[in-house]
Every structure is written in C-alpha cells, then in structure tokens.
Tab-separated table of C-alpha atoms and ligand atoms in Angstrom:
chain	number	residue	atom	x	y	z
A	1	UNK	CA	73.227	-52.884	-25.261
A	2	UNK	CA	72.340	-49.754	-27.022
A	3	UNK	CA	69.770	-46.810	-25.925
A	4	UNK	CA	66.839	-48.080	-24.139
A	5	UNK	CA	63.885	-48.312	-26.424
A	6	UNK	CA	61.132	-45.456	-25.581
A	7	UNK	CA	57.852	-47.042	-25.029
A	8	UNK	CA	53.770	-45.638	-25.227
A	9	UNK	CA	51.729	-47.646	-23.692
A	10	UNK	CA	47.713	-47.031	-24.677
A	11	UNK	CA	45.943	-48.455	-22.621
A	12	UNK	CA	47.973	-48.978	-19.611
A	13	UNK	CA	45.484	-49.971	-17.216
A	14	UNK	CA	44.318	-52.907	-18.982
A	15	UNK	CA	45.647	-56.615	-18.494
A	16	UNK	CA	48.468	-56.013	-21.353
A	17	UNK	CA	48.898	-52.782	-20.430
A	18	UNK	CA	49.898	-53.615	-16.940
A	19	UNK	CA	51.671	-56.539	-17.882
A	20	UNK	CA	53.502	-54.535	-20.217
A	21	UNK	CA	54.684	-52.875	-17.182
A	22	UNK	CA	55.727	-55.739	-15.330
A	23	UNK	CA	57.999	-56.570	-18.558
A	24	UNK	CA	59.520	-53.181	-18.617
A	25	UNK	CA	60.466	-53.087	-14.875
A	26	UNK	CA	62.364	-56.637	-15.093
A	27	UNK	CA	64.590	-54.823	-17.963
A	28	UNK	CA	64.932	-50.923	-16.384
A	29	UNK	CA	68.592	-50.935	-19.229
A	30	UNK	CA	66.373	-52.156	-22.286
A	31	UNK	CA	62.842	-49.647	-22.146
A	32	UNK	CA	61.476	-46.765	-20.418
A	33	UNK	CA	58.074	-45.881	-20.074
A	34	UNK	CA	57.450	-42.339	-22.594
A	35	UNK	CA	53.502	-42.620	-22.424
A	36	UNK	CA	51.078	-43.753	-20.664
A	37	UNK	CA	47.306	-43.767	-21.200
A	38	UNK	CA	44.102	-44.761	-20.064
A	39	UNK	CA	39.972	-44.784	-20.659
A	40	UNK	CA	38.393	-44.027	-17.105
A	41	UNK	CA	40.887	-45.416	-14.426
A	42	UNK	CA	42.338	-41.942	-13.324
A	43	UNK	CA	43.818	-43.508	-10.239
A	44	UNK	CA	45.701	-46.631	-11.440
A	45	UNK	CA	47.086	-44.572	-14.348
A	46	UNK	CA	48.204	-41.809	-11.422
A	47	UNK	CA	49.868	-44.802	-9.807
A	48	UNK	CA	51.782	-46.305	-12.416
A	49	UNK	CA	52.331	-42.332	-13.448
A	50	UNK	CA	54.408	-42.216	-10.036
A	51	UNK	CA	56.090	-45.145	-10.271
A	52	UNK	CA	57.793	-45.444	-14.106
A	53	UNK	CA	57.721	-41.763	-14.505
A	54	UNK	CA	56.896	-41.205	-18.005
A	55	UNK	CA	56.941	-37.742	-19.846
A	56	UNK	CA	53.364	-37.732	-20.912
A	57	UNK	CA	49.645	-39.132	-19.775
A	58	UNK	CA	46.665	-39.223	-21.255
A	59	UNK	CA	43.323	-39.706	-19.498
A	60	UNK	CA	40.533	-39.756	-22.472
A	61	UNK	CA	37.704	-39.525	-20.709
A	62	UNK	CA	38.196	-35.415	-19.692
A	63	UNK	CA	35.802	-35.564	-16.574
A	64	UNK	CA	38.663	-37.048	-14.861
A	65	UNK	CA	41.287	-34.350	-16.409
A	66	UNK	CA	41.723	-32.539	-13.120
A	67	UNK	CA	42.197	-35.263	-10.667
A	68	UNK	CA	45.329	-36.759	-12.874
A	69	UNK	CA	46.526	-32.810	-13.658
A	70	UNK	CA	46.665	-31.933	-9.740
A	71	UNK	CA	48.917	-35.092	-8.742
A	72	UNK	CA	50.914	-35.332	-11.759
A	73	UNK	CA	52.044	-31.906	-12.699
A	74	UNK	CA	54.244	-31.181	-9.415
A	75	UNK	CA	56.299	-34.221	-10.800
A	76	UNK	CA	56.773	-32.592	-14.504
A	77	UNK	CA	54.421	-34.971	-16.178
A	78	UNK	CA	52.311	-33.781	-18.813
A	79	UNK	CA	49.004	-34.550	-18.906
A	80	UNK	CA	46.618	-34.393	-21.680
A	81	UNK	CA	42.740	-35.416	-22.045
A	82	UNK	CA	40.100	-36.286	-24.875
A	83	UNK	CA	40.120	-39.439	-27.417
A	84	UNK	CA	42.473	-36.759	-30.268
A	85	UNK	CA	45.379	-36.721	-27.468
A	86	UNK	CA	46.351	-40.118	-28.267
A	87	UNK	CA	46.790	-39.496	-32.261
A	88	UNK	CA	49.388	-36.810	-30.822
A	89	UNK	CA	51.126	-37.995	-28.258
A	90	UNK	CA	52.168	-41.119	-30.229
A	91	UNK	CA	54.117	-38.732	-32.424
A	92	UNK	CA	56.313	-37.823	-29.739
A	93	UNK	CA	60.164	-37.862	-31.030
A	94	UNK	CA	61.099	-40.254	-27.878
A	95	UNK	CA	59.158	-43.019	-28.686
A	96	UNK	CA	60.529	-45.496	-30.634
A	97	UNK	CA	57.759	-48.659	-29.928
A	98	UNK	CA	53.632	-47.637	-29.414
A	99	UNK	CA	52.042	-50.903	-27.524
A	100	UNK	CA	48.027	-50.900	-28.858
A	101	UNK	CA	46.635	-52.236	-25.761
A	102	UNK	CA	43.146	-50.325	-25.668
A	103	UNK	CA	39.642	-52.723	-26.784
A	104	UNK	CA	37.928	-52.138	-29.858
A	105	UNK	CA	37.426	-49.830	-32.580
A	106	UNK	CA	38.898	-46.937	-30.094
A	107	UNK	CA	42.505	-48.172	-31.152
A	108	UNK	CA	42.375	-47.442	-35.262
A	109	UNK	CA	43.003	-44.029	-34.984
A	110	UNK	CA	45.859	-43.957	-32.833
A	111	UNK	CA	47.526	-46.806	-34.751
A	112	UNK	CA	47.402	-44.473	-37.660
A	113	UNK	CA	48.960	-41.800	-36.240
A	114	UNK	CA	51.559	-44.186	-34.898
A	115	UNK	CA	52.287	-45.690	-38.264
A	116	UNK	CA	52.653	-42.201	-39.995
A	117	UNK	CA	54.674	-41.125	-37.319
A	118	UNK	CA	56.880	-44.085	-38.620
A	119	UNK	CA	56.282	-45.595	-34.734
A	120	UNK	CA	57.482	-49.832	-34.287
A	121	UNK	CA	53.839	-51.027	-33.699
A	122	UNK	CA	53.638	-53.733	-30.797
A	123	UNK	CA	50.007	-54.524	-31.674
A	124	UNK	CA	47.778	-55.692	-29.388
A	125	UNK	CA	44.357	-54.247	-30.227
A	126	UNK	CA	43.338	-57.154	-33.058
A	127	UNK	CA	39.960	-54.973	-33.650
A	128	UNK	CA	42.269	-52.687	-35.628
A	129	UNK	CA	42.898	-55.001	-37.872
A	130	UNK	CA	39.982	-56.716	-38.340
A	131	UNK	CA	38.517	-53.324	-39.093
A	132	UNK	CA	40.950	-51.930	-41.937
A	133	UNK	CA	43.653	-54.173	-42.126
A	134	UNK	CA	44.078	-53.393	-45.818
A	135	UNK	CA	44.586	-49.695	-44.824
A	136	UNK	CA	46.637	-50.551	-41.763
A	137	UNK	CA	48.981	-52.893	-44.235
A	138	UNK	CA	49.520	-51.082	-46.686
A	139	UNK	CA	50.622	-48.029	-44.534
A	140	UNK	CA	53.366	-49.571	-42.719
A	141	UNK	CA	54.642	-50.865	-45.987
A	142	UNK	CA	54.855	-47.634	-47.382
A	143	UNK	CA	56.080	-46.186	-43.760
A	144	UNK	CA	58.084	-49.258	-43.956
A	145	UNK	CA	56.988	-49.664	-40.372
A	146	UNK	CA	57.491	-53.069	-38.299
A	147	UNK	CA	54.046	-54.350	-36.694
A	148	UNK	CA	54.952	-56.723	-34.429
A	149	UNK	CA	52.194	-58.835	-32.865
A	150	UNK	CA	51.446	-59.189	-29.365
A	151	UNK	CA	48.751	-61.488	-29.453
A	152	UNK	CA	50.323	-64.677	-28.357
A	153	UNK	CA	49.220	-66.772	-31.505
A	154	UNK	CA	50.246	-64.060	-34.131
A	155	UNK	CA	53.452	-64.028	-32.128
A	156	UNK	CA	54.317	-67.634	-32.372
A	157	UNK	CA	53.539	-67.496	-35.825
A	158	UNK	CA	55.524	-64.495	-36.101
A	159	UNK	CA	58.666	-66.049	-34.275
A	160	UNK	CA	58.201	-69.628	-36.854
A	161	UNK	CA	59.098	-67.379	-39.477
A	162	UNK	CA	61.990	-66.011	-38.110
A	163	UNK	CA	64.958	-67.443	-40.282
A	164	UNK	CA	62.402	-68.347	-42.859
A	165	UNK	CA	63.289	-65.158	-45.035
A	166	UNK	CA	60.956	-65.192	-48.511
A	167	UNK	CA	60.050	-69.177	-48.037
A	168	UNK	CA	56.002	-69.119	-48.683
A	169	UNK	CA	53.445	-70.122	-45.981
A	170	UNK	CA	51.376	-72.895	-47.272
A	171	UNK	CA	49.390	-72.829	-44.341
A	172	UNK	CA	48.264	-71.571	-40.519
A	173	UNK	CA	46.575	-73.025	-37.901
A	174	UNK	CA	46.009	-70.747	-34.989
A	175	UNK	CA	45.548	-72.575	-31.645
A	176	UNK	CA	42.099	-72.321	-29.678
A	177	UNK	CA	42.039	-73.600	-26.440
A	178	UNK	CA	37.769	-73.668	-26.944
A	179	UNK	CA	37.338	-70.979	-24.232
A	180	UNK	CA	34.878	-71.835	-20.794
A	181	UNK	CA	32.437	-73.377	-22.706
A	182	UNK	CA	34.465	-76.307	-25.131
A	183	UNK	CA	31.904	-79.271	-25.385
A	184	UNK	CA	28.651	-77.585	-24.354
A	185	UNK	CA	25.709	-77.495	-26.238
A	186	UNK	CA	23.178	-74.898	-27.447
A	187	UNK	CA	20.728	-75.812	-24.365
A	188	UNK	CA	23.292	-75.288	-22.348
A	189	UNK	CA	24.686	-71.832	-23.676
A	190	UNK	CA	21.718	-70.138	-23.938
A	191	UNK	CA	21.539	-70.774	-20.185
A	192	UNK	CA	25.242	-69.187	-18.808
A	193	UNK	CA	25.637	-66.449	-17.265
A	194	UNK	CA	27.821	-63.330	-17.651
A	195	UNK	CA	30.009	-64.816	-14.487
A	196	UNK	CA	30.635	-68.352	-16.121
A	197	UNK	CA	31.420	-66.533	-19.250
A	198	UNK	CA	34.010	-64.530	-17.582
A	199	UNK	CA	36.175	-67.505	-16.292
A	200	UNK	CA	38.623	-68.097	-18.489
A	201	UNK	CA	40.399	-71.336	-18.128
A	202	UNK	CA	43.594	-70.548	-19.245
A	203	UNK	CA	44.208	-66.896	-19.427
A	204	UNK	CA	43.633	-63.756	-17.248
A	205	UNK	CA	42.451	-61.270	-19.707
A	206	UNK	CA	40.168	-58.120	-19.881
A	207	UNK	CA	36.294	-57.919	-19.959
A	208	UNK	CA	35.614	-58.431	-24.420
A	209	UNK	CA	38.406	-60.523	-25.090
A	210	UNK	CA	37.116	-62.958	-22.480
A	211	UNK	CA	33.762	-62.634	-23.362
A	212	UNK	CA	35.055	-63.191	-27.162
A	213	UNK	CA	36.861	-66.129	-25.966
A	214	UNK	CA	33.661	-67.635	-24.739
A	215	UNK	CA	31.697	-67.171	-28.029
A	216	UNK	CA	34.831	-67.979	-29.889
A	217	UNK	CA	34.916	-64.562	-32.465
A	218	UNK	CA	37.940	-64.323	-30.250
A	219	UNK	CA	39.125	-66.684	-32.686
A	220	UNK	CA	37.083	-65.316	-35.671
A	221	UNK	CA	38.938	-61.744	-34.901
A	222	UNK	CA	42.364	-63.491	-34.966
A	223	UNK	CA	42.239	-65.312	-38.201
A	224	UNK	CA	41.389	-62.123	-40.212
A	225	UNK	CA	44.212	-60.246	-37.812
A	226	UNK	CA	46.086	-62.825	-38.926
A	227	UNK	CA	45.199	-62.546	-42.879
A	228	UNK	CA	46.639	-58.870	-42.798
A	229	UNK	CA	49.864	-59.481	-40.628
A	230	UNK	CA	50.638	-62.286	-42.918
A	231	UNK	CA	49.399	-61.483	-45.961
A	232	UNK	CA	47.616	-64.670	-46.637
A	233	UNK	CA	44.311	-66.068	-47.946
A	234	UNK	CA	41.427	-67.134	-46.335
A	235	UNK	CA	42.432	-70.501	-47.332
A	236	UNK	CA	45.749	-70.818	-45.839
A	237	UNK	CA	44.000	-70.382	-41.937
A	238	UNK	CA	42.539	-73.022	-39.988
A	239	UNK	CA	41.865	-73.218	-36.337
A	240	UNK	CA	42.247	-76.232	-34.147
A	241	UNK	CA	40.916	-76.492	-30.795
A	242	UNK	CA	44.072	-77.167	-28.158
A	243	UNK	CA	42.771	-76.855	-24.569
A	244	UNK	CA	46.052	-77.261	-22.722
A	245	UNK	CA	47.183	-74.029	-24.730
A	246	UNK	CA	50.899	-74.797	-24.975
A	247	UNK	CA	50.612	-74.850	-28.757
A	248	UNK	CA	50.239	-70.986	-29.415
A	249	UNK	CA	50.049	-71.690	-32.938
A	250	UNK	CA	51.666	-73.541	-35.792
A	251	UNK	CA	53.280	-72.211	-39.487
A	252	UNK	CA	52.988	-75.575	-42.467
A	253	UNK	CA	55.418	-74.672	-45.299
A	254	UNK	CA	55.513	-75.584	-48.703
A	255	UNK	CA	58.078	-78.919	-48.452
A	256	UNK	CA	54.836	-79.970	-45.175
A	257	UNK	CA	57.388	-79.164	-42.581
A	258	UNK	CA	55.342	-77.217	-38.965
A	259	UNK	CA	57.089	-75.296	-36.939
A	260	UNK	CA	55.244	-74.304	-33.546
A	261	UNK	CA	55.734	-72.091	-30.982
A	262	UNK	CA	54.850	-73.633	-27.240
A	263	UNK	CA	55.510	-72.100	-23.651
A	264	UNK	CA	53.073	-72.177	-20.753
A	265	UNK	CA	50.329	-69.582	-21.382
A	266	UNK	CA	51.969	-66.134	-20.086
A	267	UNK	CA	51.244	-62.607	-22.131
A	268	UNK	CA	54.222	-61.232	-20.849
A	269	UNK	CA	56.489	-63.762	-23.016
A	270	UNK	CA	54.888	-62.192	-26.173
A	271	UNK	CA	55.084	-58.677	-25.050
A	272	UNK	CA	58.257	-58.614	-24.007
A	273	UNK	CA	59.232	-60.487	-27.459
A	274	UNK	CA	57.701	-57.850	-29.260
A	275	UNK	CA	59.791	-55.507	-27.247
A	276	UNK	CA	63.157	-57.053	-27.336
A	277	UNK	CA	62.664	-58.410	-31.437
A	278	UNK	CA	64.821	-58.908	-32.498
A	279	UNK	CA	66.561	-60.444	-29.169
A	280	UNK	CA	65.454	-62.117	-26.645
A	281	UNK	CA	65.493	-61.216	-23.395
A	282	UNK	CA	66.492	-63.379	-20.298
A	283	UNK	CA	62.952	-64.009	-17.785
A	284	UNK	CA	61.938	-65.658	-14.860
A	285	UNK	CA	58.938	-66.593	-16.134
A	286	UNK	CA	57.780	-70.274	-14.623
A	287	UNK	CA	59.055	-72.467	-17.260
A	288	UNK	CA	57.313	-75.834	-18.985
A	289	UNK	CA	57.308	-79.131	-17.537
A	290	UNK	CA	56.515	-81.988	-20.076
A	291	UNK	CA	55.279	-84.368	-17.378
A	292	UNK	CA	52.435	-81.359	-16.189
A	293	UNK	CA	51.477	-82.535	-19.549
A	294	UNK	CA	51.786	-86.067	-19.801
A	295	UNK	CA	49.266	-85.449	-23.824
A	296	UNK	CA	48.340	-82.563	-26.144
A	297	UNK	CA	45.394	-82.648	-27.559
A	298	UNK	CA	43.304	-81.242	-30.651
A	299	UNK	CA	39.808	-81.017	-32.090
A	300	UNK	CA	37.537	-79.472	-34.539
A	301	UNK	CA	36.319	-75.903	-33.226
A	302	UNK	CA	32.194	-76.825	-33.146
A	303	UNK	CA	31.389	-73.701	-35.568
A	304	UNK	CA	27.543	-74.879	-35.523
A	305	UNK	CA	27.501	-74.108	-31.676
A	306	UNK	CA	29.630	-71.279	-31.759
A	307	UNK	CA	27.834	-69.437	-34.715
A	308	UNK	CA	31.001	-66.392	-34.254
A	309	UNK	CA	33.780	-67.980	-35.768
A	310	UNK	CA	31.683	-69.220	-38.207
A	311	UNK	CA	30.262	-65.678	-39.279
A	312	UNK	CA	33.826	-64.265	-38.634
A	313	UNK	CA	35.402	-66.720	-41.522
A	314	UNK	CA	32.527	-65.818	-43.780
A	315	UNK	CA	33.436	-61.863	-43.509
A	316	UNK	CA	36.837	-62.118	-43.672
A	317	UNK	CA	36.157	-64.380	-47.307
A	318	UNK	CA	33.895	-61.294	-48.368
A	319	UNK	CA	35.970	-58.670	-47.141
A	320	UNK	CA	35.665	-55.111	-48.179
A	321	UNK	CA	33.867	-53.641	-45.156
A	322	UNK	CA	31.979	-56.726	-43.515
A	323	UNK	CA	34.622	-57.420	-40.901
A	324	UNK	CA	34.252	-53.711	-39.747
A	325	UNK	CA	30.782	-54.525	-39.457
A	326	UNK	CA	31.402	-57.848	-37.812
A	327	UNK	CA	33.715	-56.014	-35.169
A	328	UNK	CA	31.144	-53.381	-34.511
A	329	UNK	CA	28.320	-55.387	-33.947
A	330	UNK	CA	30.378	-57.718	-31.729
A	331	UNK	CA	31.465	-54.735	-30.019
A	332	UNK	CA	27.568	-53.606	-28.948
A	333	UNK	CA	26.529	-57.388	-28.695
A	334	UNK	CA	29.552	-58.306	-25.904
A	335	UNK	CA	28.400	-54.664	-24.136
A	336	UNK	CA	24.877	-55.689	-24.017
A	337	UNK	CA	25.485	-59.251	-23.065
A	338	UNK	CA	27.606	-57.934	-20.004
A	339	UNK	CA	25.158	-55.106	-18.681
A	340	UNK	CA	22.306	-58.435	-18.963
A	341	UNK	CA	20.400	-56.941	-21.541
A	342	UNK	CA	20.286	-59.952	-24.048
A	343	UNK	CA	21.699	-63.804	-23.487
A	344	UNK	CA	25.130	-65.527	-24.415
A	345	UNK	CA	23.354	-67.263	-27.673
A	346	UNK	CA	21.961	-63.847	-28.693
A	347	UNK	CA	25.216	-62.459	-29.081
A	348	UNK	CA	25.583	-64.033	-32.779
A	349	UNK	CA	22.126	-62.956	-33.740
A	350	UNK	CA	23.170	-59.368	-33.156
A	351	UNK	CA	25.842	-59.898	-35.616
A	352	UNK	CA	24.537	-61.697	-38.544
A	353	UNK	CA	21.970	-59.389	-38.447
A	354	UNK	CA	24.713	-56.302	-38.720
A	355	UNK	CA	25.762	-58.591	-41.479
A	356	UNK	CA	22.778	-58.734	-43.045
A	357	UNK	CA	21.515	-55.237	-42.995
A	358	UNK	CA	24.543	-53.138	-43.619
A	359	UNK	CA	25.147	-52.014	-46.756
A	360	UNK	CA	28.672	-53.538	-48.686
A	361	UNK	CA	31.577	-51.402	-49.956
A	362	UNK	CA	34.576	-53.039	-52.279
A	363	UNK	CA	37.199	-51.090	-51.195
A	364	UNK	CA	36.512	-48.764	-48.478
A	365	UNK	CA	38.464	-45.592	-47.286
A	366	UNK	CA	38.884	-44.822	-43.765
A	367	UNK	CA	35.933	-42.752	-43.787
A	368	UNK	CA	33.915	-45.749	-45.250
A	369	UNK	CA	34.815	-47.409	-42.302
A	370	UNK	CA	34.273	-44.856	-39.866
A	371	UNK	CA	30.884	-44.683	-41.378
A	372	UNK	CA	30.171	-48.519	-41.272
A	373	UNK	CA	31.341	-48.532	-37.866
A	374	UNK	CA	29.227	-45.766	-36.930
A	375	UNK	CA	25.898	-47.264	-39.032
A	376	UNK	CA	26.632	-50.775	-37.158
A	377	UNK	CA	26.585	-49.791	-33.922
A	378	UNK	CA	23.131	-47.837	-34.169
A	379	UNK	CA	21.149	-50.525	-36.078
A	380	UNK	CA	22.917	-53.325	-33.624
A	381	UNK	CA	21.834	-50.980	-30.682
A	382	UNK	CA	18.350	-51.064	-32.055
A	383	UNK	CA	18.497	-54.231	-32.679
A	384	UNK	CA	19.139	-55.248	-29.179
A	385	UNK	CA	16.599	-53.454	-27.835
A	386	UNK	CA	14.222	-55.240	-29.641
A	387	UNK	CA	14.998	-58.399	-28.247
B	401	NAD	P1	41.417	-54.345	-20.841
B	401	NAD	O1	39.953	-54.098	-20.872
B	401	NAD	O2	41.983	-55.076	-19.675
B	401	NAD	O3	42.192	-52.947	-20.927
B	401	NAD	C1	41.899	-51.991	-21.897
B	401	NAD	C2	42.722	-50.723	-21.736
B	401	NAD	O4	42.352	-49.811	-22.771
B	401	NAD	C3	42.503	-49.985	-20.422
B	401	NAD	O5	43.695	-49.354	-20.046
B	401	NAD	C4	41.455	-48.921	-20.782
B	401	NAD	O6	41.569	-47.766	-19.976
B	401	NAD	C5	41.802	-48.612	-22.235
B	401	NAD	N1	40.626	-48.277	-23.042
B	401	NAD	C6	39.488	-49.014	-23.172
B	401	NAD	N2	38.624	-48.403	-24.004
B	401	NAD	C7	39.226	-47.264	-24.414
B	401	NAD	C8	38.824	-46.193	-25.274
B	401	NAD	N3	37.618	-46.161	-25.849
B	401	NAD	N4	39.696	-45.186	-25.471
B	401	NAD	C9	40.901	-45.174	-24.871
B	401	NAD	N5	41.322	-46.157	-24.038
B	401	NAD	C10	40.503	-47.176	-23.820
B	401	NAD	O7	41.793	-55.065	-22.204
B	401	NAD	P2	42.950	-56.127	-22.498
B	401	NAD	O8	42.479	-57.472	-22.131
B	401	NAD	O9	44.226	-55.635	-21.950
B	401	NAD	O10	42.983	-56.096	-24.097
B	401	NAD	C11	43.558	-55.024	-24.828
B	401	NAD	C12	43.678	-55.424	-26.297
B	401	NAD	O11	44.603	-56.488	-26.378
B	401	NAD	C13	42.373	-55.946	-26.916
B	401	NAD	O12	42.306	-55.548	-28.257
B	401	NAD	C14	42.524	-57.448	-26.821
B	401	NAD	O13	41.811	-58.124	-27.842
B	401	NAD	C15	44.021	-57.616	-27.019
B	401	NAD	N6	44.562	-58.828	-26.412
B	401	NAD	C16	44.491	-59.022	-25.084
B	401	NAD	C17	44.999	-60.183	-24.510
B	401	NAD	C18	44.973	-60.403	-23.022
B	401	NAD	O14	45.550	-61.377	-22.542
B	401	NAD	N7	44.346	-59.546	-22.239
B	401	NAD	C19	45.578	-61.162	-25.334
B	401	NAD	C20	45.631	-60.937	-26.701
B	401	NAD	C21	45.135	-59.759	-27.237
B	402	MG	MG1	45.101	-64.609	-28.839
C-alpha cells in the first residue's frame, strides 16, 4: 500500500462526518485525519480533535473559538474560526481527499476552494450541487478533479459504471425507500409531527436530510445531484420507490442491460468506497442475508402527495437558477417546520412559492447564485411568517 491518503473532514460532527471517522479508524495504514471541522459542537469536535489528532480545526461559529483554542493548542493543533477558514484550510498541501459533510448551501464555497485547490472531492453535501452544479462540473473538469459521491445512491450508480469506460447511460433510476410516511395521505400529513417526521425507517441520518426524506425533495435533491455527476438529462432519471432499501440504485444501458448496486443500508460502505476508489477495502460491516428478505419490492413515488419531488423535477427541467431557489427555500421551509412554526404539508407551499416569485437567470455566475440564494431565503422567511 502506498502513503496514507490525507483526509478533511467538514463537518465532522455530523452523522457522515462521524461515520467517516469510524471508517478511517478501521484502516489507521490507508487515511489520516488532516482536518477537522465543525458548525457549533465545540466539544465533540475537541473530542475527536484528541483522539485522530489532525493538524488543523476549524470551529465556524467564533463564539466558541476560545474553548477549542485552550484544549487544543497544548497538543500542536491549529485552530482556526469563522465560515472563510474552511475555503483555506482545504488548500492545505497534506490533503489529498476533502469529505463535504456539512448541510446546505454552507458547503458551495468550500467545495470551490477544494476543487481549485485540485482536492479529490468525496461529496456528500448534495445541496452543492443542486445549487451550481454547472459551475461545480465544469470546474473539476477543467481542474480535472475526481468527485466521488458519497451519497449511497450516486455511489452505486457510480460503482455500475465502473468497467463501463465511454458506454452511454440510457437511463437511471435512483432508489427511494418512500421515507416515514410511504402510503399516507394528505389528511394524514398535514397532521404529523416534527417527531414522526424524524424517524427514519431505514437510515440514521442528520436533522434536513431526514426531514427531506419525509417530504421526499430528499429525492428531488438527488436526481438533479445526480444530473451533474452524470452528466445526463432530465429524461434519463426516474425514481422508484424500494422500501427494503437494498437496491441503492440501478444504471439501464443502451443494449437494456441494469446493473445495481445492493448491500444492507450502511453509510459507511459508501464513504469508505469513496475513500479507498479505486480499491476496495476489507470491512466488518454486517453483511446481507437473502432470506431477511424473502421479496423486493417497487412502486411509483406518489408525487401528488409529496408535492417536493414533484417541484424538484420541474426545476431541475428549467434549470438556470431555479434549483438554487428550490434548495433555499427548502432550506428555510425544513428550519421552520422543525422550530413548529408552520406544518409538514406547508413545507411545499414555501417552495413553489420561492419558485414562483424569484426572478429567473439562464446562466448564472456564482454571484447570481449567491444572490438567488440570498433573495430566497428572505422572501421564504417572509413568507413563513405569514402563514
Ligand atoms: P448533520 O446535521 O448530522 O451534520 C452536519 C455537519 O455539518 C455537522 O458537523 C455541523 O457542525 C456541520 N455544519 C452544519 N451547518 C454548517 C455551516 N453552516 N457551516 C459549517 N458547518 C456546518 O448532517 P448529515 O446528516 O451528516 O448530512 C451532511 C450532508 O451529507 C448533507 O448534505 C446530507 O444531505 C448529506 N447526506 C447525508 C446522509 C446521511 O446518512 N446522514 C446520506 C446522504 C447524504
Ligand atoms: Mg441518498
């Protein structure tokens, strides 16, 4: 085995980010830990400081500054604070792979930095995508920068096409296992409360994504993530409902032959795949049984129920910068569902009416999508106040 691969970690604290961790400490010969970074929780990120040791951490929210400094610099860490840090400490000459595990709109800036910085991206943080994924993919191609995907359906896609050199996709279909709520109505929904929609049954995962899940734009966010990590069309992606989640997603070439990637649902398989790529690394994870799972099944996603994924495939046909607008107004609409300020079926009405009010651009530059972010987020602010 050659050097072991220098890893940053944003967003360390999080559910990828720690599982990250869990992957690195299995394989000690293969990665070490370079960065490490983290929103608000000063003392897991002191913690996990201790224990892997890394050269740098960053704590952006600067209150907390002092508390990580005083522990950490007797043991010749660096620390740095404020949102800029992390567009510099990616740049660091030790890293070789940056791991986008921070939520939201929070990660685009960083991944830019990463990408110029000519950084392997192991992206987790889809909103980047969703937001400029034009921008985003056309900068690692001229970087000629790998993005590998994390999320575990853009990695099964990603490990179907393994082998498959220049052969054309003819189609996707990214696996949804329908989230809490599969089956249930509109009476029902506008009912549920913040605790139902935070059981997952299938995954462990942080605070949005879960939500997301719920409403389904988790799967909204993930075909147009998908689009720009696979250069396709809006016509080559289709979702299919899989509740047992086995199925983490399937690639149709030209000739009709599917190849699918299955396992039982684990984020550290795609992480550490990400990684390792391109090897593969021995694990202990717990491994499949096919008579747990005596049938797989599949239906159609019910987009009139879950209005997201239906308003998510309609921006990502548009494009320009409706997705960023999408993501923005999802972002405020999943914060204000989860401090109870408006219900689980007023989440879409938040969006469509982001959709509806902000003004289109063609082709935006980063700054066009700084501002629509920035527009979003006010008017969808306003807007939920005045439910
Ligand atoms: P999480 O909420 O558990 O963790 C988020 C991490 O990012 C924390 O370390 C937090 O400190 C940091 N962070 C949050 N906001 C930040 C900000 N504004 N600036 C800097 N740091 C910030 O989230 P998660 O579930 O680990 O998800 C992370 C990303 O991975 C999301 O984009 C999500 O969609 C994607 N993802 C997650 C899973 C999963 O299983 N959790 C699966 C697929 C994709
Ligand atoms: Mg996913």
């Amino acid at each position: 085995m050659g050097k072991q691969k220098g890893i940053a970690i944003l967003g360390a604290t999080g559910s990828i980010g720690t599982q990250a961790l869990e992957v690195i400490e299995a394989h000690p010969d293969a990665f070490l830990v370079e960065v490490l970074t983290a929103n608000n929780n000063a003392d897991l990120l002191i913690e996990q400081a201790l224990k892997f040791k890394p050269n740098v951490v960053v704590i952006s929210n600067e209150v907390l500054y002092q508390k990580v400094f005083d522990v950490l610099d007797a043991e010749d860490i660096k620390v740095y604070a404020g949102h800029d840090a992390l567009n510099q400490v990616v740049e660091m000459d030790t890293i070789d792979i940056v791991l986008t595990a921070l939520v939201g709109f929070a990660g685009l800036k960083s991944t830019i930095s990463a990408i110029d910085a000519g950084k392997t991206i192991a992206l987790a943080n889809k909103e980047t995508l969703v937001v400029a994924g034009d921008i985003i993919a056309a900068l690692a191609k001229e970087k000629r920068v790998a993005i590998l995907p994390v999320d575990s359906e853009h990695s099964a896609i990603f490990q179907c096409l393994v082998g498959e050199n220049a052969n054309p996709i003819e189609k996707i279909y990214l696996t949804a296992s329908g989230g809490p709520f599969r089956g249930k109505d509109i009476d029902f929904l506008s009912k549920v409360t913040k605790e139902q929609a935070l059981k997952h049954p299938n995954w462990d995962m942080g605070a949005k994504i879960t939500i997301d899940s719920a409403t389904l734009m988790n799967k909204g966010l993930e075909m147009i993530e998908a689009k720009w990590l696979f250069d396709l069309s809006a016509k080559q992606i289709d979702v299919i409902v899989h509740p047992q989640s086995i199925i983490h997603s399937i690639v149709q070439f030209e000739d009709g032959s599917m190849k699918a990637q299955m396992g039982l649902p684990d984020m550290k398989l795609p992480i550490q795949y990400a990684f390792s790529f391109p090897n593969r690394l021995a694990s202990d994870f717990p491994r499949f049984n096919f008579l747990d799972y005596p049938s797989f099944t599949f239906e159609k996603p019910d987009i009139e129920t879950f209005r997201n994924l239906k308003l998510a495939f309609e921006a990502m046909e548009v494009g320009g910068n409706v997705p960023c607008v999408l993501n923005a107004a999802n972002e405020i609409a999943v914060e204000a569902f989860l401090q109870d300020k408006i219900k689980f079926m007023e989440m879409p009405n938040v969006v469509e009416n982001c959709l509806n009010k902000i003004n289109f651009v063609a082709k935006p530059s980063l700054n066009d999508y700084v501002e629509t972010d920035n527009e979003t987020r006010i008017f969808a602010k306003e807007f939920v106040k005045s439910i």
